[in-house]
Amino acid sequence: MKKQTAKERIRNFKEVALGLSAEEALKEASRCLFCKKAKCSANCPVEIDIPRFINAIKNRRFDEAIRIIKEKNNLPGVCGRVCPQENQCEDACILNAKKAPINIGGLERFVADYELQHILRVEGIGHEALGHKVAIIGSGPAGLTCAGDLARMGYKVTVFEALHTAGGVLVYGIPEFRLPKEIVKKEVKYLEFLGIEVKTNFIVGKTSSLKDIFEQGYKAVFIGTGAGLPSFMNVPGENLNRVYSSNELLTRVNLMKAYLFPEYDTPINIGKKVAVIGGGNTAMDSARVSVRLGAEKVYIVYRRTENEMPARKEERENAKEEGVEFRMLTLPTGIIGDEKGFVKSMECVKMELGEPDDSGRRRPVIVKDSEFIMDVDTVIVAIGQNPNPVFLKATPELALNKWSKIITDPRTQATNIKGVYAGGDATEGDDTVIAAMGAGKRAAKAISVYLKNEK
Ligand code: FAD
Ligand code: SF4
């Protein structure tokens, strides 16, 4: 897929990958073998009929292709851009063994963009009015998917969202240059067309409680409150000026448009030499945002090696092309401030890989007498997120595990409270968009069974 050149894109926040043209999509679709027992579909967490939609593209029936995708996935423009296809459908593609797998993500994005440009309206499947009201807490991919599936079945669905815009991490976390907010907005509009109602600026646990929601006549609830609470390193100096959580940095930039300050109200103050701590997608996004905000040197500081990094390969490559330097096997041990309380440098130690730990990855261990100082003036901590605590604190009857994740039955996403279901990062910890969507789908099915039995 064509991209903006690194030189061009580091000066703007526009989308990096430019998408496939119709001719490129037709050519790619014609490579597909249309396998009878398609491994690609079996490896798709929302079970899209991949060979059928690729065949529709091959025959230039783009509107049919999007209809096939939307039987299972209400957010194809999002998934075509940010799903880790290389570990899922494309990894399983039969052509992967011999040559390049089919670019399934690129084709999904192509038809999703085609639909958005041509304003096709793919109707819901059921639309039989079933009467019951269902409340969804949180409008990230888990909540939106659960809401969309229930609306298609004919339920009356209201999504309560704490922020002023729907989308969760899709709007406040993932930057514009990877996922334009206009795409998220249009896909949310499509869900509204299916019948869901979104109430923004509504914090369940503060504006209303779970009990209030049931008293308002909602018969079932899905909790998709995500993992919005950042982890910190707990090292000295972490409270200095110009130490940010990736959450704060990305929310200011993506949701509040800090890169357009003063046209938009929210400023961001980063220096010239930025260290981003972590090795996931959030770390790559924070580093690439820092480059675009004008930092001269941006480092990814990670305690393992690149082989163990959870970030997508494509995003690691994009970051390197944009000049981000990778400092592997490095662990920060403290942040040093100047007399005004701003970051002046960062103390680190070198690491080496030891025996595998519980995750199966080799455990990083400190190399003796390897202390050194990194010359940086900004530190962004991107080492993971924990479940958003606001709703959980206000709902003590909800069973949580020792990491404060909501305990659910993995087949139905049911919690310990009757009629209450949960999924996405609130139950799994920071995971992926498609895993959150898969949980939303399972919950929608289970909620429908529950409501029919209740009736
Ligand atoms: P979220 O998307 O976190 O949404 C939860 C929503 O609930 C939020 O809008 C929040 O405001 C709202 N909420 C919370 N509490 C309340 C309350 N009490 N009342 C009302 N509303 C509430 N995954 C990928 O697959 N590919 C990627 O490239 C990728 N990149 C990422 C980059 C970043 C920077 C981050 C942070 C994550 C990334 N992920 C990626 C992970 C992915 O975005 C998440 O796994 C996914 O968004 C989880 O979805 P969710 O619906 O569970 O929660
Ligand atoms: Fe096409 Fe690959 Fe899926 Fe086979 S596995 S149907 S070749 S995309």
Coordinates of C-alpha atoms and ligand atoms in Angstrom, one line a residue:
M1 CA 0.0 0.0 0.0
K2 CA 1.3 3.4 -0.9
K3 CA 2.3 5.7 2.0
Q4 CA 3.3 9.4 2.4
T5 CA 7.1 9.6 2.4
A6 CA 8.7 9.8 5.8
K7 CA 10.0 13.3 5.0
E8 CA 6.5 14.6 4.1
R9 CA 4.6 12.8 6.9
I10 CA 6.7 13.9 9.9
R11 CA 5.4 17.5 9.2
N12 CA 1.7 16.6 9.3
F13 CA -0.9 14.5 11.1
K14 CA -2.5 13.2 7.9
E15 CA -2.9 9.5 7.3
V16 CA 0.3 7.8 6.5
A17 CA -1.0 4.8 4.5
L18 CA -2.9 6.0 1.5
G19 CA -5.1 3.0 0.7
L20 CA -5.5 0.8 -2.4
S21 CA -6.9 2.2 -5.7
A22 CA -9.7 0.2 -7.3
E23 CA -7.3 -1.3 -9.8
E24 CA -4.9 -2.4 -7.0
A25 CA -7.8 -3.9 -5.1
L26 CA -9.0 -5.8 -8.1
K27 CA -5.5 -7.1 -8.8
E28 CA -5.0 -8.2 -5.1
A29 CA -8.4 -9.9 -5.0
S30 CA -7.6 -11.9 -8.2
R31 CA -4.6 -13.5 -6.3
C32 CA -7.0 -15.2 -3.8
L33 CA -7.5 -18.9 -4.2
F34 CA -11.0 -18.8 -2.6
C35 CA -10.1 -21.8 -0.4
K36 CA -13.1 -24.0 0.5
K37 CA -12.0 -24.4 4.1
A38 CA -10.6 -20.9 4.4
K39 CA -8.1 -20.6 7.2
C40 CA -8.2 -16.8 7.0
S41 CA -11.9 -16.7 8.1
A42 CA -11.2 -19.3 10.8
N43 CA -8.6 -17.0 12.2
C44 CA -10.8 -13.8 12.2
P45 CA -12.1 -13.1 15.7
V46 CA -15.4 -11.8 14.3
E47 CA -15.6 -14.6 11.6
I48 CA -15.9 -12.4 8.5
D49 CA -16.5 -14.6 5.4
I50 CA -13.2 -13.4 3.8
P51 CA -13.2 -15.4 0.6
R52 CA -16.8 -14.4 -0.2
F53 CA -16.0 -10.7 0.2
I54 CA -12.8 -10.9 -1.8
N55 CA -14.7 -12.7 -4.5
A56 CA -17.2 -9.8 -4.6
I57 CA -14.3 -7.4 -5.0
K58 CA -12.8 -9.5 -7.8
N59 CA -16.2 -9.2 -9.6
R60 CA -16.2 -5.4 -9.0
R61 CA -19.2 -5.8 -6.8
F62 CA -17.9 -3.5 -4.1
D63 CA -21.3 -2.8 -2.4
E64 CA -21.8 -6.5 -2.1
A65 CA -18.4 -6.9 -0.5
I66 CA -19.2 -4.4 2.2
R67 CA -22.5 -6.0 2.8
I68 CA -20.7 -9.3 3.4
I69 CA -18.2 -7.7 5.8
K70 CA -21.0 -6.0 7.7
E71 CA -22.8 -9.2 8.4
K72 CA -20.1 -9.6 11.1
N73 CA -18.3 -6.3 11.5
N74 CA -19.8 -2.8 12.0
L75 CA -16.4 -1.1 12.1
P76 CA -14.6 -2.2 8.9
G77 CA -12.9 1.2 8.2
V78 CA -11.3 1.0 11.7
C79 CA -10.4 -2.7 11.5
G80 CA -9.0 -2.4 8.0
R81 CA -6.5 0.2 9.4
V82 CA -5.5 -1.0 12.9
C83 CA -6.2 -4.7 13.2
P84 CA -3.0 -6.8 13.5
Q85 CA -3.9 -8.9 10.4
E86 CA -0.4 -10.2 10.3
N87 CA -1.1 -12.3 13.4
Q88 CA -4.6 -13.3 12.4
C89 CA -6.3 -13.7 9.0
E90 CA -3.2 -12.9 6.9
D91 CA -1.0 -15.1 9.1
A92 CA -3.4 -18.0 8.4
C93 CA -3.7 -17.3 4.6
I94 CA -2.6 -20.3 2.7
L95 CA -0.4 -18.1 0.4
N96 CA 1.6 -17.1 3.4
A97 CA 3.7 -20.3 3.2
K98 CA 4.9 -19.7 -0.3
K99 CA 4.7 -16.0 -1.1
A100 CA 3.0 -12.9 0.3
P101 CA -0.4 -13.5 1.9
I102 CA -3.5 -11.7 0.5
N103 CA -3.6 -8.1 1.9
I104 CA -6.9 -8.8 3.6
G105 CA -6.7 -5.6 5.8
G106 CA -6.0 -3.5 2.7
L107 CA -9.0 -4.9 0.9
E108 CA -11.3 -4.5 3.9
R109 CA -10.2 -0.9 4.2
F110 CA -10.8 -0.4 0.4
V111 CA -14.4 -1.5 0.5
A112 CA -15.1 0.3 3.8
D113 CA -13.8 3.6 2.3
Y114 CA -15.8 2.9 -0.8
E115 CA -18.9 2.7 1.3
L116 CA -18.1 5.8 3.2
Q117 CA -17.4 7.8 0.0
H118 CA -20.6 6.5 -1.7
I119 CA -22.7 6.7 1.4
L120 CA -24.2 3.2 0.9
R121 CA -26.4 2.2 3.7
V122 CA -26.2 -1.4 4.6
E123 CA -29.4 -2.3 6.4
G124 CA -29.6 -4.2 9.6
I125 CA -30.5 -7.9 9.5
G126 CA -33.5 -8.2 11.9
H127 CA -35.0 -4.9 12.8
E128 CA -37.8 -6.7 14.4
A129 CA -38.8 -4.4 17.4
L130 CA -38.1 -6.5 20.4
G131 CA -39.0 -3.8 22.9
H132 CA -36.4 -4.4 25.6
K133 CA -34.0 -1.5 26.4
V134 CA -30.3 -2.3 26.8
A135 CA -27.6 0.0 28.3
I136 CA -24.0 0.0 27.1
I137 CA -21.4 1.7 29.3
G138 CA -18.5 3.0 27.2
S139 CA -18.3 3.6 23.5
G140 CA -15.1 1.9 22.6
P141 CA -15.0 -0.9 20.0
A142 CA -16.4 -3.4 22.6
G143 CA -19.4 -1.2 23.5
L144 CA -20.1 -0.1 19.9
T145 CA -20.0 -3.7 18.6
C146 CA -22.3 -5.0 21.3
A147 CA -24.6 -2.0 20.7
G148 CA -24.7 -2.5 16.9
D149 CA -25.4 -6.2 17.1
L150 CA -28.2 -5.7 19.6
A151 CA -29.7 -2.9 17.5
R152 CA -29.7 -5.1 14.4
M153 CA -31.6 -7.7 16.4
G154 CA -34.2 -5.1 17.2
Y155 CA -33.4 -4.0 20.7
K156 CA -33.5 -0.4 21.9
V157 CA -29.9 0.4 22.8
T158 CA -28.4 3.4 24.6
V159 CA -24.6 3.9 24.8
F160 CA -23.4 6.0 27.8
E161 CA -20.0 7.6 27.2
A162 CA -18.0 9.6 29.7
L163 CA -16.2 11.7 27.0
H164 CA -17.7 14.3 24.7
T165 CA -17.1 12.0 21.6
A166 CA -17.8 8.3 21.0
G167 CA -15.1 5.9 20.0
G168 CA -12.9 5.2 23.1
V169 CA -9.3 4.6 22.3
L170 CA -10.2 4.9 18.6
V171 CA -10.6 8.7 19.2
Y172 CA -8.5 9.5 22.2
G173 CA -5.6 7.1 21.8
I174 CA -4.8 6.0 18.2
P175 CA -3.4 9.1 16.3
E176 CA -5.0 10.7 13.3
F177 CA -2.1 9.6 11.1
R178 CA -3.1 6.0 11.7
L179 CA -6.8 6.3 12.1
P180 CA -8.5 9.5 10.9
K181 CA -11.2 10.6 13.4
E182 CA -13.5 11.3 10.4
I183 CA -13.6 7.5 9.7
V184 CA -14.5 6.7 13.4
K185 CA -17.2 9.4 13.3
K186 CA -18.7 8.0 10.1
E187 CA -18.8 4.4 11.5
V188 CA -20.5 5.7 14.7
K189 CA -23.0 7.5 12.4
Y190 CA -23.7 4.2 10.7
L191 CA -24.4 2.6 14.1
E192 CA -26.8 5.4 14.9
F193 CA -28.5 4.7 11.5
L194 CA -28.9 1.1 12.8
G195 CA -30.8 2.6 15.7
I196 CA -28.4 3.0 18.6
E197 CA -28.5 6.2 20.7
V198 CA -25.3 7.7 22.1
K199 CA -25.4 9.8 25.2
T200 CA -22.0 11.6 25.7
N201 CA -20.7 13.4 28.7
F202 CA -22.4 10.7 30.8
I203 CA -20.2 9.0 33.5
V204 CA -21.9 5.9 34.8
G205 CA -20.9 5.7 38.4
K206 CA -21.1 9.5 38.8
T207 CA -23.9 10.9 36.6
S208 CA -26.0 7.7 37.3
S209 CA -25.4 4.4 39.0
L210 CA -25.9 0.9 37.7
K211 CA -29.0 0.7 40.0
D212 CA -30.4 4.0 38.5
I213 CA -29.9 2.5 35.0
F214 CA -32.0 -0.6 35.9
E215 CA -34.6 1.6 37.5
Q216 CA -34.9 3.6 34.2
G217 CA -36.2 0.4 32.6
Y218 CA -33.0 -1.0 31.0
K219 CA -33.2 -4.8 31.2
A220 CA -29.6 -5.7 30.6
V221 CA -26.3 -3.8 30.7
F222 CA -22.9 -4.3 28.9
I223 CA -19.8 -2.8 30.5
G224 CA -17.1 -1.7 28.0
T225 CA -15.3 0.8 30.1
G226 CA -11.8 -0.1 28.8
A227 CA -8.4 0.3 30.4
G228 CA -7.9 4.0 30.7
L229 CA -5.7 4.1 33.8
P230 CA -2.0 4.4 32.9
S231 CA 0.7 2.5 34.8
F232 CA 3.8 4.3 35.9
M233 CA 7.3 3.1 36.6
N234 CA 7.4 4.1 40.2
V235 CA 11.0 5.5 39.9
P236 CA 12.2 8.8 41.5
G237 CA 11.5 11.9 39.5
E238 CA 8.3 10.7 37.8
N239 CA 6.4 13.7 39.1
L240 CA 8.7 16.2 37.3
N241 CA 7.4 18.6 34.6
R242 CA 7.5 17.1 31.1
V243 CA 6.9 13.5 32.3
Y244 CA 3.7 12.4 30.7
S245 CA 1.7 9.2 30.6
S246 CA 1.1 8.2 27.0
N247 CA -2.6 8.5 27.9
E248 CA -2.2 12.2 28.7
L249 CA 0.0 13.0 25.7
L250 CA -2.2 11.1 23.2
T251 CA -5.5 12.4 24.6
R252 CA -4.3 16.0 24.5
V253 CA -3.1 15.6 20.9
N254 CA -5.8 13.3 19.4
L255 CA -9.0 14.2 21.2
M256 CA -8.2 17.8 22.1
K257 CA -6.1 18.6 19.0
A258 CA -3.2 20.1 20.9
Y259 CA -1.2 20.1 17.7
L260 CA -3.5 22.8 16.4
F261 CA -3.0 25.0 19.5
P262 CA -4.0 28.0 19.8
E263 CA -6.7 27.3 17.2
Y264 CA -7.8 24.6 19.7
D265 CA -7.7 25.3 23.5
T266 CA -5.4 22.5 24.8
P267 CA -1.6 23.1 24.7
I268 CA 1.1 20.4 25.0
N269 CA 4.6 21.2 26.1
I270 CA 7.3 18.7 25.0
G271 CA 11.0 19.4 24.7
K272 CA 13.6 18.6 22.0
K273 CA 14.9 15.2 23.3
V274 CA 12.1 12.7 24.1
A275 CA 12.4 9.3 25.7
V276 CA 9.3 7.0 25.3
I277 CA 9.3 4.1 27.7
G278 CA 7.7 0.9 26.4
G279 CA 7.4 -1.4 23.4
G280 CA 3.7 -1.6 22.5
N281 CA 1.6 0.3 19.9
T282 CA 1.0 3.0 22.5
A283 CA 4.8 3.6 22.7
M284 CA 5.1 3.8 18.9
D285 CA 2.2 6.2 18.7
S286 CA 3.7 8.4 21.4
A287 CA 7.1 8.5 19.7
R288 CA 5.6 9.3 16.3
V289 CA 3.4 12.0 17.8
S290 CA 6.5 13.5 19.4
V291 CA 8.3 13.6 16.1
R292 CA 5.4 15.4 14.5
L293 CA 5.3 17.9 17.4
G294 CA 8.8 18.9 16.6
A295 CA 11.1 16.9 18.9
E296 CA 14.6 16.6 17.4
K297 CA 15.5 13.3 19.0
V298 CA 13.0 10.6 19.9
Y299 CA 14.0 7.4 21.6
I300 CA 12.1 4.2 22.3
V301 CA 13.5 2.8 25.5
Y302 CA 12.6 -0.8 26.1
R303 CA 13.9 -3.4 28.6
R304 CA 13.8 -6.4 26.2
T305 CA 14.8 -6.6 22.5
E306 CA 12.8 -5.7 19.4
N307 CA 11.9 -9.4 19.0
E308 CA 9.8 -9.3 22.2
M309 CA 8.1 -6.0 21.4
P310 CA 4.3 -6.2 21.2
A311 CA 4.0 -3.3 18.8
R312 CA 3.0 -4.2 15.2
K313 CA 5.9 -4.7 12.8
E314 CA 4.5 -2.1 10.4
E315 CA 4.4 0.5 13.1
R316 CA 7.9 -0.2 14.3
E317 CA 9.1 0.2 10.7
N318 CA 7.2 3.4 10.3
A319 CA 8.7 4.8 13.5
K320 CA 12.2 4.0 12.4
E321 CA 11.6 5.5 8.9
E322 CA 10.5 8.7 10.8
G323 CA 13.8 8.8 12.6
V324 CA 12.8 7.3 16.0
E325 CA 15.9 5.6 17.6
F326 CA 15.4 2.3 19.4
R327 CA 17.4 1.9 22.7
M328 CA 16.8 -1.8 23.5
L329 CA 17.7 -3.7 26.7
T330 CA 17.5 -0.5 28.6
L331 CA 15.6 0.2 31.9
P332 CA 15.1 3.7 33.4
T333 CA 15.8 3.8 37.1
G334 CA 15.2 7.5 37.8
I335 CA 14.5 10.9 36.2
I336 CA 16.6 13.9 37.1
G337 CA 15.2 17.4 37.2
D338 CA 16.7 20.9 36.8
E339 CA 16.3 23.7 39.4
K340 CA 12.9 24.6 37.9
G341 CA 11.5 21.1 38.2
F342 CA 11.7 20.1 34.6
V343 CA 13.3 16.9 33.3
K344 CA 17.0 17.3 32.6
S345 CA 18.1 13.7 32.0
M346 CA 17.2 10.0 32.8
E347 CA 19.2 7.4 34.7
C348 CA 19.2 4.0 33.1
V349 CA 20.8 0.5 33.5
K350 CA 21.5 -2.0 30.7
M351 CA 19.6 -5.3 30.7
E352 CA 20.2 -8.8 29.3
L353 CA 17.7 -11.6 28.6
G354 CA 17.6 -14.4 31.1
E355 CA 15.4 -17.5 31.4
P356 CA 11.8 -17.4 30.0
D357 CA 9.2 -16.0 32.5
D358 CA 5.5 -17.0 32.9
S359 CA 4.6 -15.2 29.6
G360 CA 7.1 -17.4 27.8
R361 CA 9.3 -14.4 27.0
R362 CA 12.9 -14.3 28.2
R363 CA 13.0 -12.3 31.4
P364 CA 15.2 -9.1 31.3
V365 CA 17.8 -9.0 34.1
I366 CA 19.9 -6.0 35.1
V367 CA 23.6 -6.0 34.0
K368 CA 25.8 -5.3 37.0
D369 CA 27.5 -1.8 37.1
S370 CA 25.9 -0.8 33.8
E371 CA 24.4 2.5 35.0
F372 CA 24.4 5.4 32.5
I373 CA 22.6 8.7 31.9
M374 CA 20.4 9.5 28.9
D375 CA 20.3 13.2 27.8
V376 CA 16.6 13.8 27.5
D377 CA 14.2 16.6 28.5
T378 CA 10.9 14.8 28.1
V379 CA 9.8 11.4 29.3
I380 CA 6.6 9.6 28.1
V381 CA 5.6 6.5 30.1
A382 CA 3.9 3.9 27.9
I383 CA 4.2 0.7 29.8
G384 CA 0.6 -0.4 30.0
Q385 CA -2.9 0.5 31.1
N386 CA -5.2 -0.7 33.9
P387 CA -9.0 -0.9 33.9
N388 CA -10.8 2.5 34.2
P389 CA -11.7 2.6 38.0
V390 CA -14.6 5.1 38.0
F391 CA -17.4 2.7 37.4
L392 CA -15.8 -0.2 39.2
K393 CA -15.4 1.9 42.4
A394 CA -19.0 3.0 42.3
T395 CA -20.2 -0.6 41.8
P396 CA -18.6 -2.7 44.7
E397 CA -21.0 -5.6 44.1
L398 CA -19.2 -6.4 40.7
A399 CA -16.6 -9.2 41.1
L400 CA -13.1 -8.3 40.0
N401 CA -9.9 -10.3 39.9
K402 CA -6.7 -9.2 41.7
W403 CA -5.7 -6.9 38.7
S404 CA -9.1 -5.1 39.0
K405 CA -10.4 -6.7 35.8
I406 CA -14.0 -7.6 35.7
I407 CA -14.5 -11.4 36.0
T408 CA -16.7 -12.8 33.2
D409 CA -17.7 -16.2 31.8
P410 CA -15.6 -16.3 28.7
R411 CA -18.4 -18.0 26.6
T412 CA -21.1 -15.4 27.4
Q413 CA -19.2 -12.4 29.0
A414 CA -21.7 -12.6 31.9
T415 CA -20.5 -11.0 35.1
N416 CA -21.6 -12.1 38.6
I417 CA -24.5 -9.6 38.5
K418 CA -27.7 -10.9 36.8
G419 CA -28.3 -9.2 33.5
V420 CA -24.9 -7.5 33.5
Y421 CA -22.2 -8.4 30.9
A422 CA -18.7 -7.0 30.3
G423 CA -15.9 -7.2 27.7
G424 CA -12.9 -5.6 26.0
D425 CA -10.0 -4.1 27.9
A426 CA -12.1 -3.8 31.1
T427 CA -12.0 -7.6 31.3
E428 CA -8.8 -8.5 29.4
G429 CA -6.5 -5.6 30.1
D430 CA -5.0 -3.7 27.2
D431 CA -5.5 -5.9 24.2
T432 CA -6.7 -5.3 20.6
V433 CA -9.6 -3.6 18.9
I434 CA -10.7 -6.9 17.3
A435 CA -10.5 -8.8 20.6
A436 CA -12.7 -6.1 22.2
M437 CA -15.2 -6.4 19.3
G438 CA -15.2 -10.2 19.6
A439 CA -16.2 -9.9 23.3
G440 CA -18.9 -7.3 22.3
K441 CA -20.4 -9.8 19.8
R442 CA -20.4 -12.7 22.3
A443 CA -22.1 -10.5 24.9
A444 CA -24.8 -9.3 22.4
K445 CA -25.7 -12.9 21.6
A446 CA -25.8 -13.9 25.3
I447 CA -27.9 -10.7 26.2
S448 CA -30.4 -11.6 23.5
V449 CA -30.8 -15.2 24.9
Y450 CA -31.1 -13.8 28.4
L451 CA -33.8 -11.3 27.5
K452 CA -35.8 -13.8 25.5
N453 CA -35.7 -16.2 28.5
E454 CA -36.7 -13.4 30.9
K455 CA -39.6 -12.6 28.6
Ligands
FAD1 P1 -11.9 1.6 25.1 O1 -11.5 1.8 23.6 O2 -10.9 2.0 26.1 O3 -13.2 2.4 25.4 C1 -13.8 2.5 26.6 C2 -14.7 3.7 26.7 O4 -15.4 3.7 27.9 C3 -14.0 5.1 26.6 O5 -14.5 5.9 25.6 C4 -14.2 5.6 28.0 O6 -14.3 7.1 28.0 C5 -15.6 5.0 28.4 N1 -15.8 4.9 29.8 C6 -15.0 4.5 30.8 N2 -15.6 4.6 32.0 C7 -16.8 5.1 31.8 C8 -17.9 5.3 32.7 N3 -17.9 5.2 34.0 N4 -19.1 5.8 32.1 C9 -19.2 6.0 30.7 N5 -18.2 5.8 29.9 C10 -17.0 5.3 30.4 N6 -5.4 -2.2 19.2 C11 -5.3 -2.7 17.9 O7 -5.9 -3.7 17.6 N7 -4.5 -2.1 17.0 C12 -3.8 -1.0 17.2 O8 -3.1 -0.5 16.4 C13 -3.9 -0.5 18.5 N8 -3.2 0.7 18.9 C14 -3.4 1.3 20.1 C15 -2.8 2.5 20.4 C16 -3.0 3.1 21.6 C17 -2.4 4.4 21.9 C18 -3.8 2.5 22.6 C19 -4.0 3.1 23.9 C20 -4.4 1.2 22.3 C21 -4.2 0.6 21.1 N9 -4.8 -0.6 20.8 C22 -4.7 -1.1 19.5 C23 -5.7 -1.3 21.8 C24 -7.2 -1.0 21.5 O9 -7.4 0.3 21.2 C25 -8.0 -1.4 22.7 O10 -7.7 -2.8 23.0 C26 -9.5 -1.2 22.5 O11 -9.8 0.1 22.2 C27 -10.3 -1.7 23.7 O12 -11.6 -1.4 23.5 P2 -12.7 -1.2 24.6 O13 -14.0 -0.9 24.0 O14 -12.6 -2.3 25.6 O15 -12.2 0.1 25.5
SF4_2 FE1 -7.8 -16.2 -0.1 FE2 -5.7 -16.6 1.6 FE3 -8.3 -16.8 2.6 FE4 -7.4 -18.7 0.9 S1 -6.6 -18.3 3.0 S2 -9.4 -17.7 0.9 S3 -6.0 -17.5 -0.4 S4 -7.3 -14.9 1.7

